[in-house]
PDB file of C-alpha atoms in Angstrom:
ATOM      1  CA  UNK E   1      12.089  16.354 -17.797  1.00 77.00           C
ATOM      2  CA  UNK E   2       9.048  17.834 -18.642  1.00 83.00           C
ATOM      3  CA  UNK E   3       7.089  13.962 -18.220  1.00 94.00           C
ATOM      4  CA  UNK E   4       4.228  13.058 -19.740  1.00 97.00           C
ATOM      5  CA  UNK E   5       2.400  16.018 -21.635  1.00 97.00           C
ATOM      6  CA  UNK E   6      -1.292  16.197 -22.784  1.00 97.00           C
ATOM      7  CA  UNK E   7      -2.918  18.803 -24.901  1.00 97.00           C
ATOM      8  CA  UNK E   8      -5.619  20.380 -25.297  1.00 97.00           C
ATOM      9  CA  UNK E   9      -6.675  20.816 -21.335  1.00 96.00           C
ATOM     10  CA  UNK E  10     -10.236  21.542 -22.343  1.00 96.00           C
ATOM     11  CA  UNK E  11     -12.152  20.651 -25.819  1.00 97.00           C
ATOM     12  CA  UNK E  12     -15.838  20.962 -27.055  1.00 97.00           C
ATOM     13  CA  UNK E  13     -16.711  19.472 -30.138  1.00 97.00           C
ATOM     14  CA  UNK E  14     -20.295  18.751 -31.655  1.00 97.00           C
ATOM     15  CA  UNK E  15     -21.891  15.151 -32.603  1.00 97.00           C
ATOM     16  CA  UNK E  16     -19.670  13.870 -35.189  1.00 97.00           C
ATOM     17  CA  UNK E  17     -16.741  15.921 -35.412  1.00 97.00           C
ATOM     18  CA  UNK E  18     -13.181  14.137 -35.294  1.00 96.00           C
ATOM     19  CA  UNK E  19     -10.004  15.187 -33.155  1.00 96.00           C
ATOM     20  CA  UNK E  20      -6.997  14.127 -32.060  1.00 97.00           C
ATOM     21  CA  UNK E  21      -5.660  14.275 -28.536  1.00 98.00           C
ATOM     22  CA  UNK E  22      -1.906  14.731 -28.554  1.00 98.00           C
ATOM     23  CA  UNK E  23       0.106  12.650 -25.624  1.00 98.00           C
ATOM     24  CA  UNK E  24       3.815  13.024 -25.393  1.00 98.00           C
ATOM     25  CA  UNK E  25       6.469  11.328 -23.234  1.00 97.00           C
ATOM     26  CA  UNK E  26      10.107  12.689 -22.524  1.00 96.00           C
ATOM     27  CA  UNK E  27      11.441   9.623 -20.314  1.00 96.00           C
ATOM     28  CA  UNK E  28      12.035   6.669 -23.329  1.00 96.00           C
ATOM     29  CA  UNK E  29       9.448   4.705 -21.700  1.00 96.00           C
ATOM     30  CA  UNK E  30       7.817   1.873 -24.324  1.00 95.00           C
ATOM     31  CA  UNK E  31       4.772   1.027 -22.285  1.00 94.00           C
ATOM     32  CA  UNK E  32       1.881   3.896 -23.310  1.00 96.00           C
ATOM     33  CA  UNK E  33      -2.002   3.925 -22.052  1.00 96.00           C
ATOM     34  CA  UNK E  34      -5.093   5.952 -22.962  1.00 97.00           C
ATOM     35  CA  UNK E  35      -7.515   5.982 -20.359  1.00 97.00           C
ATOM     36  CA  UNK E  36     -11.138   7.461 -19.807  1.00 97.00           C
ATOM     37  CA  UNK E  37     -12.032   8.888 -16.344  1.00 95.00           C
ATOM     38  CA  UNK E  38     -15.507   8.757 -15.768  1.00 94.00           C
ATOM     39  CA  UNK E  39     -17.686   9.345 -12.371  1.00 88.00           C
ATOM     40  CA  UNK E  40     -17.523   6.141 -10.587  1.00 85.00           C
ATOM     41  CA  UNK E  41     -15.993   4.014 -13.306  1.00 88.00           C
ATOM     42  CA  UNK E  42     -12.710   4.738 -12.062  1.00 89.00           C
ATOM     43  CA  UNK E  43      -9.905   4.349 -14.976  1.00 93.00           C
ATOM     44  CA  UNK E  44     -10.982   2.415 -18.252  1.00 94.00           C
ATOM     45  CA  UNK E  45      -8.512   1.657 -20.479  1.00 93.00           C
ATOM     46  CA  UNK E  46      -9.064   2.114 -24.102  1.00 96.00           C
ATOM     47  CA  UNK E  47      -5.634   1.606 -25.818  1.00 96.00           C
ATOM     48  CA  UNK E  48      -2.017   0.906 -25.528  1.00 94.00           C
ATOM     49  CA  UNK E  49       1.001   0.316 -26.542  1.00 94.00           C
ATOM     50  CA  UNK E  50       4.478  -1.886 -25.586  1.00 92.00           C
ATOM     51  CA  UNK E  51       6.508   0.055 -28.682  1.00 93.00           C
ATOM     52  CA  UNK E  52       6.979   1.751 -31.357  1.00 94.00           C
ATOM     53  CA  UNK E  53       4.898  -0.019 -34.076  1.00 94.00           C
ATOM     54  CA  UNK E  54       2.841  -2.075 -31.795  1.00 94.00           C
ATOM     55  CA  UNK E  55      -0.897  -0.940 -30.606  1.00 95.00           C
ATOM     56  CA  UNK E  56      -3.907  -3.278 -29.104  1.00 93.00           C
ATOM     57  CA  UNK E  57      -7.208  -2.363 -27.599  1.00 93.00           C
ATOM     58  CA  UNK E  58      -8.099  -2.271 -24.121  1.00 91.00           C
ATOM     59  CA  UNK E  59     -10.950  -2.611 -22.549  1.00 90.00           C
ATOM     60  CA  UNK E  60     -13.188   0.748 -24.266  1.00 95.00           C
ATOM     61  CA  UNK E  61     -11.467   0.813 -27.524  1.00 96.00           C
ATOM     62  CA  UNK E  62     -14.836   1.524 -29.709  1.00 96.00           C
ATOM     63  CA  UNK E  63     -14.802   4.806 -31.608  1.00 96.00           C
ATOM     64  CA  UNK E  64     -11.015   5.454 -30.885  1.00 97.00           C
ATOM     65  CA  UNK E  65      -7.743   5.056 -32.744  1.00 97.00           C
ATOM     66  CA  UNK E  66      -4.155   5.209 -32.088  1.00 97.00           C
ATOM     67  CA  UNK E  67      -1.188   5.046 -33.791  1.00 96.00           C
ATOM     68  CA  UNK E  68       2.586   4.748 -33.033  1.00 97.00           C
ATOM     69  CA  UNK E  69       5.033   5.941 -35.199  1.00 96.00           C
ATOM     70  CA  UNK E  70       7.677   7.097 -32.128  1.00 96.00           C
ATOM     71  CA  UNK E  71       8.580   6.189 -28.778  1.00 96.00           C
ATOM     72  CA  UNK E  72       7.531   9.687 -27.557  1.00 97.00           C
ATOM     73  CA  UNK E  73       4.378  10.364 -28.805  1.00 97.00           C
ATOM     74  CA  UNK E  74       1.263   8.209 -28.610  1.00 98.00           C
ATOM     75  CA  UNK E  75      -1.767  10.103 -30.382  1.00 98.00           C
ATOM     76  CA  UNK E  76      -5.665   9.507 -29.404  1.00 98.00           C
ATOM     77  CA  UNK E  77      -7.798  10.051 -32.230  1.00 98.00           C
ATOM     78  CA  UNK E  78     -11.800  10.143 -31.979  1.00 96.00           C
ATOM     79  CA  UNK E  79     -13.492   9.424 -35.503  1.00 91.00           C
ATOM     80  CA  UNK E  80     -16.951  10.649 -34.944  1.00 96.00           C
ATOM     81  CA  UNK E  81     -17.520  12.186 -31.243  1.00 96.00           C
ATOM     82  CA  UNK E  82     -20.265  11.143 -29.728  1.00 97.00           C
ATOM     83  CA  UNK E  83     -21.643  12.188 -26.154  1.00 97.00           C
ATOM     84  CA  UNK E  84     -21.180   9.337 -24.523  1.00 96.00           C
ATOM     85  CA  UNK E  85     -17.266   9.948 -25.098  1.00 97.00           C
ATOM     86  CA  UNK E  86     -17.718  13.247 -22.867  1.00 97.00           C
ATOM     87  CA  UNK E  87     -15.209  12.061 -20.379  1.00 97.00           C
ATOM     88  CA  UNK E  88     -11.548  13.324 -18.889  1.00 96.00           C
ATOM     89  CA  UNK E  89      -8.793  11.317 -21.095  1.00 98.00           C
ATOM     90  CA  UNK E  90      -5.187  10.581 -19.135  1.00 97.00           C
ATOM     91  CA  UNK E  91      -2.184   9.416 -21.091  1.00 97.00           C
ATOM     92  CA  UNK E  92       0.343   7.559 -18.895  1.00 96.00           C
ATOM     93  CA  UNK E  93       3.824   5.969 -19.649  1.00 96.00           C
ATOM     94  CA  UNK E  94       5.868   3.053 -17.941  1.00 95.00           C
ATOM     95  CA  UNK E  95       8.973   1.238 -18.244  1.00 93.00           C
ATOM     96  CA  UNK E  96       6.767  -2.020 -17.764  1.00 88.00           C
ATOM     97  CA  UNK E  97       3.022  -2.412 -17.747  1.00 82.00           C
ATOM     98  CA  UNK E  98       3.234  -5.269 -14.813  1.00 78.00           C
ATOM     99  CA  UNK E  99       6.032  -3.827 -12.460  1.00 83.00           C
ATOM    100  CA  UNK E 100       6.969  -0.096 -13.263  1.00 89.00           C
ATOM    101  CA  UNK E 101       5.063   2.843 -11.836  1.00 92.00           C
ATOM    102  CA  UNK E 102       2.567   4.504 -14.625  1.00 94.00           C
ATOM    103  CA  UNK E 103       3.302   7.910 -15.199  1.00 96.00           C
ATOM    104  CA  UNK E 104       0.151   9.852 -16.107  1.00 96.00           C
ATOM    105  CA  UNK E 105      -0.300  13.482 -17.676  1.00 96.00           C
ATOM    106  CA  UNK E 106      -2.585  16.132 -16.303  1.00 95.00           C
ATOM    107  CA  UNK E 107      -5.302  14.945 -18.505  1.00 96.00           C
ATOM    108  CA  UNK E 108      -7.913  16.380 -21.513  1.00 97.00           C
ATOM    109  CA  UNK E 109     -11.368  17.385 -20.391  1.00 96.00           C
ATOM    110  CA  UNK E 110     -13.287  16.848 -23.663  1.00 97.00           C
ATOM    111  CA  UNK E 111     -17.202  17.420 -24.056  1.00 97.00           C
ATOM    112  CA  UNK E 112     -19.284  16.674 -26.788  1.00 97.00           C
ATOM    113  CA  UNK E 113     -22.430  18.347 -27.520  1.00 96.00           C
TER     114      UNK E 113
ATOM    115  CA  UNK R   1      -7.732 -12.955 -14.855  1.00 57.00           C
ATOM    116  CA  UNK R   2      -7.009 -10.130 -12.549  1.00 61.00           C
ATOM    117  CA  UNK R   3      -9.360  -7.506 -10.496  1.00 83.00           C
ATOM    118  CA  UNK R   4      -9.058  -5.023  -8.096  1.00 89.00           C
ATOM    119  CA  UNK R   5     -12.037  -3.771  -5.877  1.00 93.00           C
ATOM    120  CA  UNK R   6     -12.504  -0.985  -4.233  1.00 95.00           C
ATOM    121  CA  UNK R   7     -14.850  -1.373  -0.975  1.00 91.00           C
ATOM    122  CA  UNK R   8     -16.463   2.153  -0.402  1.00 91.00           C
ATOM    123  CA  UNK R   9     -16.995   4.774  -2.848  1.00 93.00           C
ATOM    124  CA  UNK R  10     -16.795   7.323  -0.463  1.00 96.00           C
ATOM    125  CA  UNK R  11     -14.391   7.434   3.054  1.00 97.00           C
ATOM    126  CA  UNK R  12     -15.235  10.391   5.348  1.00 97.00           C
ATOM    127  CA  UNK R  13     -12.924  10.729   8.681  1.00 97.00           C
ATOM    128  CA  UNK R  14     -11.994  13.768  11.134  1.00 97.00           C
ATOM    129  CA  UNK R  15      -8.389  15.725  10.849  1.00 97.00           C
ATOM    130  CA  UNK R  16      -6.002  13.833  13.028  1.00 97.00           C
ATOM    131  CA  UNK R  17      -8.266  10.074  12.932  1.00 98.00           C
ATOM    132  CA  UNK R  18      -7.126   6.826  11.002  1.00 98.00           C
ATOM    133  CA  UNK R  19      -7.203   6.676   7.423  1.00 98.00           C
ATOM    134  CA  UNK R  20      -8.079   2.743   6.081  1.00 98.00           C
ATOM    135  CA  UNK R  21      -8.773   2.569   2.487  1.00 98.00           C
ATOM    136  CA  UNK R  22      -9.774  -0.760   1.460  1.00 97.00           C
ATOM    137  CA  UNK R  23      -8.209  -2.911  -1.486  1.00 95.00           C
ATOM    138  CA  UNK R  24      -8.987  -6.361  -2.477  1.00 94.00           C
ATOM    139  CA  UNK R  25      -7.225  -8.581  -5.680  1.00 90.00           C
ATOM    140  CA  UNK R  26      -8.137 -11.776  -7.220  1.00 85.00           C
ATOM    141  CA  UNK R  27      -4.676 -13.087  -8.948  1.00 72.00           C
ATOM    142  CA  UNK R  28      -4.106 -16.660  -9.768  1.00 66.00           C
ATOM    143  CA  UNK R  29      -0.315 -15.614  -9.623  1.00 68.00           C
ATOM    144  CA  UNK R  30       2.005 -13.222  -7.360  1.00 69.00           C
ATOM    145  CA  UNK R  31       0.681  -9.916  -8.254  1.00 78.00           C
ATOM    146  CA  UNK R  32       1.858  -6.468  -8.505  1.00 86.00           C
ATOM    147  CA  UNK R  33      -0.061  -4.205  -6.718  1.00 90.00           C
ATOM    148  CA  UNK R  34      -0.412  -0.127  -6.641  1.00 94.00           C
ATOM    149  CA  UNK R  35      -1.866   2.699  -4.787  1.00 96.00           C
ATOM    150  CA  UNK R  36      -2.194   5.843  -6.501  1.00 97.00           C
ATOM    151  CA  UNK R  37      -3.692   9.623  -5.783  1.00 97.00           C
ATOM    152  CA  UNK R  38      -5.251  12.083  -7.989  1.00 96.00           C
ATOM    153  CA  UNK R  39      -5.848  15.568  -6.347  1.00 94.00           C
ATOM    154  CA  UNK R  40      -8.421  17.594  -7.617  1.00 91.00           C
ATOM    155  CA  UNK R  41      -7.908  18.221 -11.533  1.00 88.00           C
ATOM    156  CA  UNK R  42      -4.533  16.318 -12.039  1.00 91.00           C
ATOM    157  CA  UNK R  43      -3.437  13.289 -13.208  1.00 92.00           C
ATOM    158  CA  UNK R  44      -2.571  10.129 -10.626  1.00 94.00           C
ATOM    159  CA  UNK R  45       0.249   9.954  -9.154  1.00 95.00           C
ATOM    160  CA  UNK R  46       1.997   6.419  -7.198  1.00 95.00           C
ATOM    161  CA  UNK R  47       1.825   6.399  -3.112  1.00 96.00           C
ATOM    162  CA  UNK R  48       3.397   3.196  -2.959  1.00 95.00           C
ATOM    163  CA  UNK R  49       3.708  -0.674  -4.853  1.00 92.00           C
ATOM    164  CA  UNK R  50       3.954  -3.868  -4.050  1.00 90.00           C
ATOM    165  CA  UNK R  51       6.991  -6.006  -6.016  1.00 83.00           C
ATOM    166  CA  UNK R  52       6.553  -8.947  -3.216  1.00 77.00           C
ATOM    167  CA  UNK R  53      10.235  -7.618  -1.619  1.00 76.00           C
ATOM    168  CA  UNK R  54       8.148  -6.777   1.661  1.00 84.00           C
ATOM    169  CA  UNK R  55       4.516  -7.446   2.540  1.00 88.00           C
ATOM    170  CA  UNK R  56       4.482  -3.900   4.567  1.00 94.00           C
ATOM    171  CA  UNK R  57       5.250  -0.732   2.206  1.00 94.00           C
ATOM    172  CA  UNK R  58       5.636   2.841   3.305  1.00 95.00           C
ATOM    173  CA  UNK R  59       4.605   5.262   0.769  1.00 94.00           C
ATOM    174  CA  UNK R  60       4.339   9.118   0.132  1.00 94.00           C
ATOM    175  CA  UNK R  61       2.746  11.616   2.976  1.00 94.00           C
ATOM    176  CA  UNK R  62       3.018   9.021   5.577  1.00 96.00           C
ATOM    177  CA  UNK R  63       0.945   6.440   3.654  1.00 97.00           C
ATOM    178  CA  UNK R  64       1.266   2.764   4.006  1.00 97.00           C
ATOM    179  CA  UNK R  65      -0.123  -0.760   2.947  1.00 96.00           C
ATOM    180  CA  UNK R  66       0.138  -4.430   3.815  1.00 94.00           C
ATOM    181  CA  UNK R  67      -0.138  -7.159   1.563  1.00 92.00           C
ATOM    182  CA  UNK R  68      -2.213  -9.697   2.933  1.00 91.00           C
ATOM    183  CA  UNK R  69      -1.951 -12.791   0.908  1.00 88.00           C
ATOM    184  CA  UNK R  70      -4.029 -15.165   2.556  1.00 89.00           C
ATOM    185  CA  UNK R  71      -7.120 -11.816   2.612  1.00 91.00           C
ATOM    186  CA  UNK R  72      -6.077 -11.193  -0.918  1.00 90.00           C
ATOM    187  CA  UNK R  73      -5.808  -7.835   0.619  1.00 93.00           C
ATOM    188  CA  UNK R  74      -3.707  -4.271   0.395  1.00 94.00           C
ATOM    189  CA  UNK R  75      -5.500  -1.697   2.030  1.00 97.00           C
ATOM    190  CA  UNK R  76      -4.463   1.345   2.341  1.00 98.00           C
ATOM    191  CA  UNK R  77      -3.239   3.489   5.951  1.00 98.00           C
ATOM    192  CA  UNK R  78      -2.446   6.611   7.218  1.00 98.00           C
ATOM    193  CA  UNK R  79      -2.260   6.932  11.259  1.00 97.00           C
ATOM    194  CA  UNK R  80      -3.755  10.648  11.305  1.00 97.00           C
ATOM    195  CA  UNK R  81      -5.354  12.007   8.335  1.00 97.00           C
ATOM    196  CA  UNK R  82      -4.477  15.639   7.637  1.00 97.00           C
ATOM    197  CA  UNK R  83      -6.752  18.203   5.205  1.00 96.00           C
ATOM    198  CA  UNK R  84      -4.365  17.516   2.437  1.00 96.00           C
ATOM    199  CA  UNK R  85      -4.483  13.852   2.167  1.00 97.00           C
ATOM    200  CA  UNK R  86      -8.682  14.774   0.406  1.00 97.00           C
ATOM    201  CA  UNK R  87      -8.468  13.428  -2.368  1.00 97.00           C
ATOM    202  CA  UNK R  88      -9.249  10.086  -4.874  1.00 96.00           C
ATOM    203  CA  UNK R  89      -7.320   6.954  -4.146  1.00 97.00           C
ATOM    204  CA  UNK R  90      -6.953   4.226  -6.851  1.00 96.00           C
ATOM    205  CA  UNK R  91      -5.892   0.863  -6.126  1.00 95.00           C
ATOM    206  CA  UNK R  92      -4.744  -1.116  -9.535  1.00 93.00           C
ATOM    207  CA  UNK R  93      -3.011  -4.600 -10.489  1.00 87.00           C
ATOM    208  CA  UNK R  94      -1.789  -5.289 -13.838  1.00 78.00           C
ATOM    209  CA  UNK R  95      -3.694  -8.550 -15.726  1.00 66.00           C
ATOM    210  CA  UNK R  96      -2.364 -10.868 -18.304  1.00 66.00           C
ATOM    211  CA  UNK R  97      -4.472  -9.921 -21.307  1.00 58.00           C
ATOM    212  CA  UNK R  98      -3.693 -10.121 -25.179  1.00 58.00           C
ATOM    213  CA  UNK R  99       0.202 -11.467 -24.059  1.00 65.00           C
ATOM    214  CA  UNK R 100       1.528  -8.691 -22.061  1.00 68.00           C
ATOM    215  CA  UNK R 101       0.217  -7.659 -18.736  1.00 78.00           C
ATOM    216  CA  UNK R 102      -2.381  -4.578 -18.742  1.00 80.00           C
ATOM    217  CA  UNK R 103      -2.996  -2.270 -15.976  1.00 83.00           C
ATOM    218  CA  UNK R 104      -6.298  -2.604 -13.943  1.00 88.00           C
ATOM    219  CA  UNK R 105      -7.546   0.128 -12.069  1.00 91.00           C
ATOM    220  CA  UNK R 106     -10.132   0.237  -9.186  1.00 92.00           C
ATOM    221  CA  UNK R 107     -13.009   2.084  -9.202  1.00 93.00           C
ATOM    222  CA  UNK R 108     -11.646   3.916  -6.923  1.00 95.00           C
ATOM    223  CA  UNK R 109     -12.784   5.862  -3.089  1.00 96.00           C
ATOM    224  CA  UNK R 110     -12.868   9.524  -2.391  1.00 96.00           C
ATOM    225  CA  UNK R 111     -11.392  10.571   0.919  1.00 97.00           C
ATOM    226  CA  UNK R 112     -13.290  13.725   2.476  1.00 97.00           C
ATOM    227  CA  UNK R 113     -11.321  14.967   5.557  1.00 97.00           C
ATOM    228  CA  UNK R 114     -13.262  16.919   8.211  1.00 96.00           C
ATOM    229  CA  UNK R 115     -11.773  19.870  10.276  1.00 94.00           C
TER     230      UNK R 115
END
């Protein structure tokens, strides 16, 4: 099982440029997160997901989308980067948001100029 | 609705001296609670959880917590820290929100260990 995979590692992108950060899960969990990792904010999450089909917003959700289409992948999109969404993003999986143990990827250090 | 916090950003101790990391919840109903480490440029990983079976629960790397219901307490213990245990410790609780529970993180404390 290769777990929860993240790529890029690293990304720069300029004021108003769009990417998508890729998050893929090998274990058929249904429970998905994005979260932002910022100094002394601890873990803010921005979206998730309980299945296939099914997204919501968390508690930072402006200026990001998701979609998703399969159990295994669970894409972060940014529509217009901004600096104040320099941060480290983790992607994490579950069996069960309130019970089962997250399992996070190694995470995306993004920066925007 | 459900919190964690975190009490001290920052934990410094000697090699070999007791590790306390402190957690505090607010829950209006049984919660699940969750310790987790991130080592320096990785994702978290779990220590240990609480699913009310037992109030005391060992973890990884000789870790430990007790739930404490009437402190609305789980901190976090190691007997004698060792160099490896520096890291950042999370402490998190999941939260009814939007009809499914969601994941609450700490802000979480930074554990220097001195030689």
């Amino acid at each position: 099982n290769a777990g929860v995979t993240q790529t890029p590692k690293f990304q720069v992108l300029k004021t108003g440029q769009s990417m998508t950060l890729q998050c893929a899960q090998d274990m058929n969990h249904e429970y998905m997160s994005w979260y932002r990792q910022d100094p002394g904010m601890g873990l803010r999450l921005i979206h998730y997901s309980v299945g296939a089909g099914i997204t919501d917003q968390g508690e930072v959700p402006n200026g990001y989308n998701v979609s998703r289409s399969t159990t295994e992948d669970f894409p972060l999109r940014l529509l217009s980067a901004a600096p104040s969404q320099t941060s480290v993003y983790f992607c994490a999986s579950s069996r069960d948001f309130r019970t089962d143990t997250q399992y996070f990827g190694p995470g995306t250090r993004l920066t925007v100029l | 609705a459900q919190s964690v916090t975190q009490l001290g950003s920052h934990v410094s101790v000697s090699e070999g001296a007791l590790v306390l990391l402190r957690c505090n919840y607010s829950s209006s109903v049984p919660p699940y609670l969750f310790w987790y480490v991130q080592y320096p440029n990785q994702g978290l990983q779990l220590l240990l959880k609480y699913t009310s079976a037992a109030t005391l629960v060992k973890g990884i790397n000789g870790f430990e917590a007790e739930f404490k219901k009437s402190e609305t307490s789980f901190h976090l213990t190691k007997p004698s820290a060792h160099m490896s245990d520096a890291a950042e410790y999370f402490c998190a609780v999941s939260a009814r929100g939007g009809g499914s529970y969601i994941p609450t993180f700490g802000r979480g404390t930074s554990l220097i260990v001195h030689p």
